[in-house]
Amino acid sequence: MTGLERARADLARGDARKARDRLKGLVATFPDSVEIRGLLAEAYRRDRQFPEAGRWGYLVGDAATDAERRAFERHAGFGWRGRITESRLRRLLRTDELAVIADDDGRGMLRTLPSRRHPDRPDGLGAALARAVATLRAALTWR
């Protein structure tokens, strides 16, 4: 039985903690596996750890809900010290290439990454304009 099969069996038995432990080891070994990331998001969701569920399903359409993604953004501090950078997101998601783990929805999120900010942060006109310019530049880069 492989580690992935064991993690699935753990989830089926309701042992999300043990499944998470196995899956975190697997994501370190196979950082580009969307399937492992989706299962890891599910394991965190079962323990009601929504920021972590949003983290592991962040760029994979149905692996996380919008609420879980916002919880991850709030937890990761998107925009408190400026905008989130690709390099920081790669560290948070433990991958060298974000586009490899992103589906169509995720690639759309990558295009708007420079405009992503902490959901609770109030915004002024200058910051909104700077985000709009950064988003336009990123959209041209990701084509």
PDB file of C-alpha atoms in Angstrom:
ATOM      1  CA  MET A   1       0.000   0.000   0.000  1.00  0.00           C
ATOM      2  CA  THR A   2       1.415   3.391  -0.989  1.00  0.00           C
ATOM      3  CA  GLY A   3       1.486   6.453   1.236  1.00  0.00           C
ATOM      4  CA  LEU A   4      -1.313   8.032  -0.783  1.00  0.00           C
ATOM      5  CA  GLU A   5      -3.505   4.930  -0.372  1.00  0.00           C
ATOM      6  CA  ARG A   6      -2.782   4.925   3.373  1.00  0.00           C
ATOM      7  CA  ALA A   7      -3.733   8.605   3.615  1.00  0.00           C
ATOM      8  CA  ARG A   8      -7.004   7.908   1.778  1.00  0.00           C
ATOM      9  CA  ALA A   9      -7.691   5.012   4.155  1.00  0.00           C
ATOM     10  CA  ASP A  10      -6.981   7.285   7.138  1.00  0.00           C
ATOM     11  CA  LEU A  11      -9.471   9.837   5.804  1.00  0.00           C
ATOM     12  CA  ALA A  12     -12.045   7.109   5.207  1.00  0.00           C
ATOM     13  CA  ARG A  13     -11.631   5.998   8.853  1.00  0.00           C
ATOM     14  CA  GLY A  14     -12.027   9.614   9.994  1.00  0.00           C
ATOM     15  CA  ASP A  15      -8.418  10.016  11.147  1.00  0.00           C
ATOM     16  CA  ALA A  16      -7.698  13.374   9.509  1.00  0.00           C
ATOM     17  CA  ARG A  17      -4.654  14.071  11.695  1.00  0.00           C
ATOM     18  CA  LYS A  18      -2.861  10.917  10.622  1.00  0.00           C
ATOM     19  CA  ALA A  19      -3.833  11.537   6.981  1.00  0.00           C
ATOM     20  CA  ARG A  20      -2.416  15.077   7.227  1.00  0.00           C
ATOM     21  CA  ASP A  21       0.873  13.785   8.595  1.00  0.00           C
ATOM     22  CA  ARG A  22       1.205  11.343   5.711  1.00  0.00           C
ATOM     23  CA  LEU A  23       0.128  13.887   3.095  1.00  0.00           C
ATOM     24  CA  LYS A  24       2.519  16.589   4.335  1.00  0.00           C
ATOM     25  CA  GLY A  25       5.373  14.137   3.837  1.00  0.00           C
ATOM     26  CA  LEU A  26       4.074  13.294   0.371  1.00  0.00           C
ATOM     27  CA  VAL A  27       3.718  16.928  -0.673  1.00  0.00           C
ATOM     28  CA  ALA A  28       7.372  17.451   0.265  1.00  0.00           C
ATOM     29  CA  THR A  29       8.328  14.510  -1.955  1.00  0.00           C
ATOM     30  CA  PHE A  30       5.877  15.307  -4.774  1.00  0.00           C
ATOM     31  CA  PRO A  31       5.386  19.105  -4.651  1.00  0.00           C
ATOM     32  CA  ASP A  32       3.608  19.257  -8.030  1.00  0.00           C
ATOM     33  CA  SER A  33       0.884  16.725  -7.193  1.00  0.00           C
ATOM     34  CA  VAL A  34      -2.513  18.399  -7.337  1.00  0.00           C
ATOM     35  CA  GLU A  35      -4.163  15.229  -6.014  1.00  0.00           C
ATOM     36  CA  ILE A  36      -2.088  15.243  -2.822  1.00  0.00           C
ATOM     37  CA  ARG A  37      -2.819  18.942  -2.305  1.00  0.00           C
ATOM     38  CA  GLY A  38      -6.543  18.341  -2.698  1.00  0.00           C
ATOM     39  CA  LEU A  39      -6.505  15.525  -0.158  1.00  0.00           C
ATOM     40  CA  LEU A  40      -4.461  17.639   2.236  1.00  0.00           C
ATOM     41  CA  ALA A  41      -7.044  20.440   1.913  1.00  0.00           C
ATOM     42  CA  GLU A  42      -9.789  17.907   2.660  1.00  0.00           C
ATOM     43  CA  ALA A  43      -7.942  16.602   5.730  1.00  0.00           C
ATOM     44  CA  TYR A  44      -7.599  20.130   7.142  1.00  0.00           C
ATOM     45  CA  ARG A  45     -11.243  20.900   6.296  1.00  0.00           C
ATOM     46  CA  ARG A  46     -12.385  17.891   8.316  1.00  0.00           C
ATOM     47  CA  ASP A  47     -10.626  19.301  11.375  1.00  0.00           C
ATOM     48  CA  ARG A  48     -12.119  22.746  10.657  1.00  0.00           C
ATOM     49  CA  GLN A  49      -8.707  24.295  10.002  1.00  0.00           C
ATOM     50  CA  PHE A  50      -9.999  26.464   7.178  1.00  0.00           C
ATOM     51  CA  PRO A  51      -6.913  28.657   6.574  1.00  0.00           C
ATOM     52  CA  GLU A  52      -4.831  25.519   5.996  1.00  0.00           C
ATOM     53  CA  ALA A  53      -7.535  23.988   3.787  1.00  0.00           C
ATOM     54  CA  GLY A  54      -7.464  27.201   1.749  1.00  0.00           C
ATOM     55  CA  ARG A  55      -3.686  27.075   1.577  1.00  0.00           C
ATOM     56  CA  TRP A  56      -3.458  23.598   0.100  1.00  0.00           C
ATOM     57  CA  GLY A  57      -6.374  24.122  -2.273  1.00  0.00           C
ATOM     58  CA  TYR A  58      -5.524  27.729  -3.096  1.00  0.00           C
ATOM     59  CA  LEU A  59      -4.760  27.374  -6.821  1.00  0.00           C
ATOM     60  CA  VAL A  60      -6.901  24.287  -7.470  1.00  0.00           C
ATOM     61  CA  GLY A  61     -10.489  25.226  -8.378  1.00  0.00           C
ATOM     62  CA  ASP A  62     -12.668  22.851  -6.369  1.00  0.00           C
ATOM     63  CA  ALA A  63     -10.087  21.800  -3.770  1.00  0.00           C
ATOM     64  CA  ALA A  64     -10.978  24.774  -1.537  1.00  0.00           C
ATOM     65  CA  THR A  65     -13.944  27.070  -1.134  1.00  0.00           C
ATOM     66  CA  ASP A  66     -13.736  30.826  -1.592  1.00  0.00           C
ATOM     67  CA  ALA A  67     -14.217  31.215   2.170  1.00  0.00           C
ATOM     68  CA  GLU A  68     -11.243  28.911   2.814  1.00  0.00           C
ATOM     69  CA  ARG A  69      -9.106  30.868   0.342  1.00  0.00           C
ATOM     70  CA  ARG A  70     -10.040  34.138   2.057  1.00  0.00           C
ATOM     71  CA  ALA A  71      -9.196  32.564   5.429  1.00  0.00           C
ATOM     72  CA  PHE A  72      -5.777  31.590   4.036  1.00  0.00           C
ATOM     73  CA  GLU A  73      -5.237  35.108   2.675  1.00  0.00           C
ATOM     74  CA  ARG A  74      -6.249  36.606   6.031  1.00  0.00           C
ATOM     75  CA  HIS A  75      -3.976  34.168   7.885  1.00  0.00           C
ATOM     76  CA  ALA A  76      -1.043  34.658   5.494  1.00  0.00           C
ATOM     77  CA  GLY A  77      -1.340  38.432   5.820  1.00  0.00           C
ATOM     78  CA  PHE A  78      -1.902  39.251   2.151  1.00  0.00           C
ATOM     79  CA  GLY A  79      -1.186  42.899   1.707  1.00  0.00           C
ATOM     80  CA  TRP A  80      -0.382  44.128   5.209  1.00  0.00           C
ATOM     81  CA  ARG A  81       3.206  44.875   4.193  1.00  0.00           C
ATOM     82  CA  GLY A  82       2.518  45.566   0.543  1.00  0.00           C
ATOM     83  CA  ARG A  83       1.343  42.971  -1.906  1.00  0.00           C
ATOM     84  CA  ILE A  84       1.955  39.248  -1.862  1.00  0.00           C
ATOM     85  CA  THR A  85       4.775  38.183  -4.149  1.00  0.00           C
ATOM     86  CA  GLU A  86       5.062  35.050  -6.220  1.00  0.00           C
ATOM     87  CA  SER A  87       8.158  33.998  -4.295  1.00  0.00           C
ATOM     88  CA  ARG A  88       6.312  34.252  -0.974  1.00  0.00           C
ATOM     89  CA  LEU A  89       3.364  32.300  -2.366  1.00  0.00           C
ATOM     90  CA  ARG A  90       5.750  29.612  -3.665  1.00  0.00           C
ATOM     91  CA  ARG A  91       7.195  29.281  -0.145  1.00  0.00           C
ATOM     92  CA  LEU A  92       3.740  29.121   1.439  1.00  0.00           C
ATOM     93  CA  LEU A  93       2.534  26.506  -1.050  1.00  0.00           C
ATOM     94  CA  ARG A  94       5.864  24.626  -1.044  1.00  0.00           C
ATOM     95  CA  THR A  95       6.367  24.499  -4.796  1.00  0.00           C
ATOM     96  CA  ASP A  96       8.931  25.841  -7.224  1.00  0.00           C
ATOM     97  CA  GLU A  97       6.449  26.537 -10.003  1.00  0.00           C
ATOM     98  CA  LEU A  98       2.977  27.879  -9.205  1.00  0.00           C
ATOM     99  CA  ALA A  99       1.591  27.385 -12.719  1.00  0.00           C
ATOM    100  CA  VAL A 100       2.207  23.610 -12.496  1.00  0.00           C
ATOM    101  CA  ILE A 101      -0.218  23.171  -9.597  1.00  0.00           C
ATOM    102  CA  ALA A 102      -2.777  25.734 -10.828  1.00  0.00           C
ATOM    103  CA  ASP A 103      -5.842  24.876 -12.854  1.00  0.00           C
ATOM    104  CA  ASP A 104      -7.608  27.489 -15.031  1.00  0.00           C
ATOM    105  CA  ASP A 105      -9.127  29.214 -11.996  1.00  0.00           C
ATOM    106  CA  GLY A 106      -5.745  29.167 -10.248  1.00  0.00           C
ATOM    107  CA  ARG A 107      -4.004  30.728 -13.233  1.00  0.00           C
ATOM    108  CA  GLY A 108      -6.623  33.476 -13.126  1.00  0.00           C
ATOM    109  CA  MET A 109      -5.770  34.030  -9.470  1.00  0.00           C
ATOM    110  CA  LEU A 110      -2.076  34.219 -10.377  1.00  0.00           C
ATOM    111  CA  ARG A 111      -2.863  36.956 -12.911  1.00  0.00           C
ATOM    112  CA  THR A 112      -4.578  38.974 -10.186  1.00  0.00           C
ATOM    113  CA  LEU A 113      -1.990  38.135  -7.511  1.00  0.00           C
ATOM    114  CA  PRO A 114      -0.508  41.646  -7.393  1.00  0.00           C
ATOM    115  CA  SER A 115      -3.939  43.068  -6.574  1.00  0.00           C
ATOM    116  CA  ARG A 116      -4.662  40.574  -3.789  1.00  0.00           C
ATOM    117  CA  ARG A 117      -4.655  42.182  -0.384  1.00  0.00           C
ATOM    118  CA  HIS A 118      -5.634  41.366   3.158  1.00  0.00           C
ATOM    119  CA  PRO A 119      -9.443  41.133   3.138  1.00  0.00           C
ATOM    120  CA  ASP A 120      -9.781  43.281   6.288  1.00  0.00           C
ATOM    121  CA  ARG A 121      -7.480  46.094   5.191  1.00  0.00           C
ATOM    122  CA  PRO A 122      -9.128  49.403   4.269  1.00  0.00           C
ATOM    123  CA  ASP A 123      -7.875  50.844   1.034  1.00  0.00           C
ATOM    124  CA  GLY A 124      -7.185  54.313  -0.298  1.00  0.00           C
ATOM    125  CA  LEU A 125      -7.157  55.607  -3.864  1.00  0.00           C
ATOM    126  CA  GLY A 126      -3.348  55.451  -4.213  1.00  0.00           C
ATOM    127  CA  ALA A 127      -3.163  51.822  -3.111  1.00  0.00           C
ATOM    128  CA  ALA A 128      -6.060  50.882  -5.382  1.00  0.00           C
ATOM    129  CA  LEU A 129      -4.340  52.494  -8.385  1.00  0.00           C
ATOM    130  CA  ALA A 130      -1.025  50.794  -7.595  1.00  0.00           C
ATOM    131  CA  ARG A 131      -2.786  47.413  -7.404  1.00  0.00           C
ATOM    132  CA  ALA A 132      -4.565  48.050 -10.707  1.00  0.00           C
ATOM    133  CA  VAL A 133      -1.255  48.823 -12.462  1.00  0.00           C
ATOM    134  CA  ALA A 134       0.424  45.770 -10.907  1.00  0.00           C
ATOM    135  CA  THR A 135      -2.494  43.572 -11.974  1.00  0.00           C
ATOM    136  CA  LEU A 136      -2.285  44.835 -15.551  1.00  0.00           C
ATOM    137  CA  ARG A 137       1.459  44.152 -15.669  1.00  0.00           C
ATOM    138  CA  ALA A 138       0.966  40.640 -14.266  1.00  0.00           C
ATOM    139  CA  ALA A 139      -1.806  39.883 -16.757  1.00  0.00           C
ATOM    140  CA  LEU A 140       0.521  40.784 -19.591  1.00  0.00           C
ATOM    141  CA  THR A 141       3.261  38.579 -18.099  1.00  0.00           C
ATOM    142  CA  TRP A 142       1.062  35.465 -17.641  1.00  0.00           C
ATOM    143  CA  ARG A 143      -0.181  35.331 -21.235  1.00  0.00           C
TER     144      ARG A 143
END
